[in-house]
CSV table of C-alpha atoms in Angstrom, one decimal:
chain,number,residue,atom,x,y,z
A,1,UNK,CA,10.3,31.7,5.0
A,2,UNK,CA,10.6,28.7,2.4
A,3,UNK,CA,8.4,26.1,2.0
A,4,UNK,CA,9.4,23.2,0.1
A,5,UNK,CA,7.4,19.3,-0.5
A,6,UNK,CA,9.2,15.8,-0.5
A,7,UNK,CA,8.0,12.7,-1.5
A,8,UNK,CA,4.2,13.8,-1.0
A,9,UNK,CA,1.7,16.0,-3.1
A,10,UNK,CA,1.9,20.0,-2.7
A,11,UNK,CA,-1.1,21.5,-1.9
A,12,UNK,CA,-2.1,25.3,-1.9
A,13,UNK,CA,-1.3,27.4,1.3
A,14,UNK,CA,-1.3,30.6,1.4
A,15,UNK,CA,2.7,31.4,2.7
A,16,UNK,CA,2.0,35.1,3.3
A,17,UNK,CA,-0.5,35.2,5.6
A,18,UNK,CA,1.0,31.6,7.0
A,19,UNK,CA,4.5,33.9,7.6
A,20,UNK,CA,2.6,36.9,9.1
A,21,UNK,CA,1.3,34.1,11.9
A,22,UNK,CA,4.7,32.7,12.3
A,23,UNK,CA,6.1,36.4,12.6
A,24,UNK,CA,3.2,37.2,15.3
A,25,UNK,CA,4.0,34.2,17.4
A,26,UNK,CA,8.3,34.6,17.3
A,27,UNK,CA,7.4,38.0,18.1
A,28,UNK,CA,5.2,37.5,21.1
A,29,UNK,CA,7.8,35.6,22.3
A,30,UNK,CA,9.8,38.1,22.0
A,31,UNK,CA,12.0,36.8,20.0
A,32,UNK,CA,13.4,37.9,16.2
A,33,UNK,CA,12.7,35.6,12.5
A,34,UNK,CA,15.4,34.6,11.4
A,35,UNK,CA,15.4,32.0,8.3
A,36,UNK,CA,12.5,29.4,8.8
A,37,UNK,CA,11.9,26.7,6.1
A,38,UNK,CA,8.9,24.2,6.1
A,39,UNK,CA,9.8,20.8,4.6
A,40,UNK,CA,6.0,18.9,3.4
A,41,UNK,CA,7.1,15.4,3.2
A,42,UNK,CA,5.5,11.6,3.7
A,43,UNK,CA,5.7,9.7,6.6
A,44,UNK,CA,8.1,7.1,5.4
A,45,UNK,CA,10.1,10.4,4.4
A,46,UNK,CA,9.9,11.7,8.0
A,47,UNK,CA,10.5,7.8,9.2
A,48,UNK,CA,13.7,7.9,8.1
A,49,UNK,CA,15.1,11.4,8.7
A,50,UNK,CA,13.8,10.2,12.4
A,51,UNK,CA,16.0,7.0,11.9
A,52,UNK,CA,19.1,8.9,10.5
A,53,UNK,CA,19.4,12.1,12.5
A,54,UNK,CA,17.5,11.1,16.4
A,55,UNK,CA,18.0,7.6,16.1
A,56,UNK,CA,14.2,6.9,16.7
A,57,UNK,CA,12.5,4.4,14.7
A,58,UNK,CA,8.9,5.6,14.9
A,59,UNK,CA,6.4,7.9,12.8
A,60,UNK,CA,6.0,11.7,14.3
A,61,UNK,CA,4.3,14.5,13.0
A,62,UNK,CA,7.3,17.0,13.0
A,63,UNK,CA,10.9,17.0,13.6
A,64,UNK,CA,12.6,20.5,14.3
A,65,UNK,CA,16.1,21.0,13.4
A,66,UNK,CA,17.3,23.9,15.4
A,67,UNK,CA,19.7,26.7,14.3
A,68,UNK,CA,18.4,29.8,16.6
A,69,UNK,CA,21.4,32.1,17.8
A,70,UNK,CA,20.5,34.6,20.5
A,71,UNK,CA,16.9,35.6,20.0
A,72,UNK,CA,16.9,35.1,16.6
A,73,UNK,CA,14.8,32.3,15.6
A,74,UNK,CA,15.5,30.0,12.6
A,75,UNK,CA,15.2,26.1,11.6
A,76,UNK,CA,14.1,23.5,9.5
A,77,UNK,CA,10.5,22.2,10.4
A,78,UNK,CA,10.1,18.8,8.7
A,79,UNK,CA,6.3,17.9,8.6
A,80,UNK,CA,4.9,14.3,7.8
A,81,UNK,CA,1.5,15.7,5.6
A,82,UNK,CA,0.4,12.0,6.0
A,83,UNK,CA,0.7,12.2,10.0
A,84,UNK,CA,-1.1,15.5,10.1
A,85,UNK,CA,-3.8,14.1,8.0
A,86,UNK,CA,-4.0,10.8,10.3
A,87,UNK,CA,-4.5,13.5,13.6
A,88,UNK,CA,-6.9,15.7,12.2
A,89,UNK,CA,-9.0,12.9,11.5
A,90,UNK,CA,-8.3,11.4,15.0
A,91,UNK,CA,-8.7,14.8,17.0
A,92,UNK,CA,-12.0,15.7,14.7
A,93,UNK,CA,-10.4,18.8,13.2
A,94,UNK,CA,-9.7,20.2,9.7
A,95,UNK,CA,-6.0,19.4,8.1
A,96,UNK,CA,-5.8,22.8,7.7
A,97,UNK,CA,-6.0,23.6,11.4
A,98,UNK,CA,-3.8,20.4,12.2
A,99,UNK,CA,-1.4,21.5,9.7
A,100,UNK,CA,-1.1,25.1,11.5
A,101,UNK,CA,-1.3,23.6,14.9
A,102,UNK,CA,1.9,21.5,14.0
A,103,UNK,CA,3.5,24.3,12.5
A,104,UNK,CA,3.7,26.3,15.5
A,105,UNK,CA,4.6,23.9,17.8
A,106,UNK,CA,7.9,23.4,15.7
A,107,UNK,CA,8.2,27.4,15.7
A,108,UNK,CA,7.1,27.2,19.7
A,109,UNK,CA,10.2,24.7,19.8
A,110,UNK,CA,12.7,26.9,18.2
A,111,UNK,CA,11.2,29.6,21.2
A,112,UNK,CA,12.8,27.1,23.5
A,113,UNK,CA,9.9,25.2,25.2
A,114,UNK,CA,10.3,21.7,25.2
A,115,UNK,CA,7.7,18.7,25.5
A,116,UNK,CA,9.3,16.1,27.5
A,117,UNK,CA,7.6,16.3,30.3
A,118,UNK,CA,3.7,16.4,31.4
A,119,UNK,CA,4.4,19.9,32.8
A,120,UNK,CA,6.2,21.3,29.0
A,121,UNK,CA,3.5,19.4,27.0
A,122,UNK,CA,0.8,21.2,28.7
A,123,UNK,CA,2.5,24.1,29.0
A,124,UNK,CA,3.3,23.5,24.7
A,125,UNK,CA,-0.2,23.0,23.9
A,126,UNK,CA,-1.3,26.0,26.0
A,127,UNK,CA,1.0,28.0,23.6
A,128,UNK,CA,-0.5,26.4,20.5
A,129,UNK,CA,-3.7,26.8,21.7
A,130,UNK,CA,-3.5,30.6,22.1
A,131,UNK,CA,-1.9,30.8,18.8
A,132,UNK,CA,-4.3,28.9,17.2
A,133,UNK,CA,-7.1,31.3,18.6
A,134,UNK,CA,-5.9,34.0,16.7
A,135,UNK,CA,-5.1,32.5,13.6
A,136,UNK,CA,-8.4,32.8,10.9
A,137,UNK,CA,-7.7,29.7,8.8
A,138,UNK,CA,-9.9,31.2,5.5
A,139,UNK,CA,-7.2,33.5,5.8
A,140,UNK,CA,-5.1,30.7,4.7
A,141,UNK,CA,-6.8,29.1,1.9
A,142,UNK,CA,-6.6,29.5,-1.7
């Protein structure tokens, strides 16, 4: 796993222990890691891979490019640090749990569930939800 910031400022996280709850959840779903890379960038930076590669001319939180083959999962998870902030505030949580919540939701994607639908969404943020139980976010900080 390689995590990499664009157009924002990096901030500490510990990638081990970040990696060991990205390996628990791909391999819950039984599925296999393959190469996963985290992209910290800005919302303007996010804007416009949004623009240029879905065509969609709004802010998100995430955009997951998708290069699983077979059960092996692997991507690109581009993650706007300024949306995540914006939400954690919003949803009264810490930007560190926002930040992890986000993160597997991109890896839940790569799994194949989807969030189209009322249905997927609930059935997503069940998922993240149980991930997000077992994750101990001290863990996490430097």
């Amino acid at each position: 796993m390689e995590v990499f910031f664009e157009d924002t400022k990096p901030f500490k996280i510990k990638k081990s222990v970040l990696k060991k709850y990205i390996i628990s959840l791909i391999s819950n779903e039984l599925k296999k890691t393959g190469s996963i890379t985290i992209i910290f960038c800005s919302d303007n930076y996010l804007l416009e891979m949004n623009k240029k590669y879905l065509e969609h001319d709004y802010f998100t939180d995430i955009i997951t490019f998708d290069y699983v083959e077979n059960d092996i999962i692997s991507g690109d998870l581009f993650i706007s640090v300024d949306r995540v902030k914006e939400n954690a505030e919003k949803f009264n949580t810490t930007f560190l749990n926002e930040l992890v919540r986000v993160i597997f939701h991109g890896v839940l994607h790569l799994a194949g569930y989807k969030d189209k639908t009322t249905p997927d969404q609930q059935l997503m943020r069940e998922k993240e939800n149980f991930y997000l139980s077992g994750v101990d976010l001290s863990e996490m900080e430097l």
